[in-house]
């Protein structure tokens, strides 16, 4: 399941630059992908 989430988030981030600027998203990614 984690791999699927990683792919989904990765693709989402590539498509949306706004998400990269979001601090919360960075923190969530940090927890999911140490």
XYZ file of C-alpha atoms in Angstrom:
34
model
C 0.000 0.000 0.000
C 2.855 2.389 0.865
C 4.394 1.959 -2.596
C 1.082 2.888 -4.205
C 0.832 5.979 -2.008
C 4.399 6.933 -2.910
C 3.635 6.667 -6.622
C 0.395 8.606 -6.281
C 2.014 11.382 -4.238
C 5.090 11.467 -6.484
C 2.990 11.843 -9.623
C 0.769 14.386 -7.900
C 3.768 16.489 -6.860
C 5.226 16.390 -10.358
C 1.922 17.604 -11.805
C 1.320 20.277 -9.165
C 4.063 22.736 -8.284
C 1.901 24.277 -5.572
C 2.193 21.127 -3.482
C 5.972 21.437 -3.418
C 5.664 24.837 -1.765
C 3.368 23.443 0.913
C 5.179 22.805 4.200
C 2.541 20.359 5.406
C 2.999 18.246 2.296
C 6.749 18.163 2.875
C 6.234 17.027 6.462
C 3.775 14.331 5.370
C 6.203 13.107 2.714
C 8.976 13.093 5.313
C 6.908 10.817 7.550
C 5.846 8.504 4.721
C 9.273 8.486 3.060
C 12.047 8.887 5.644
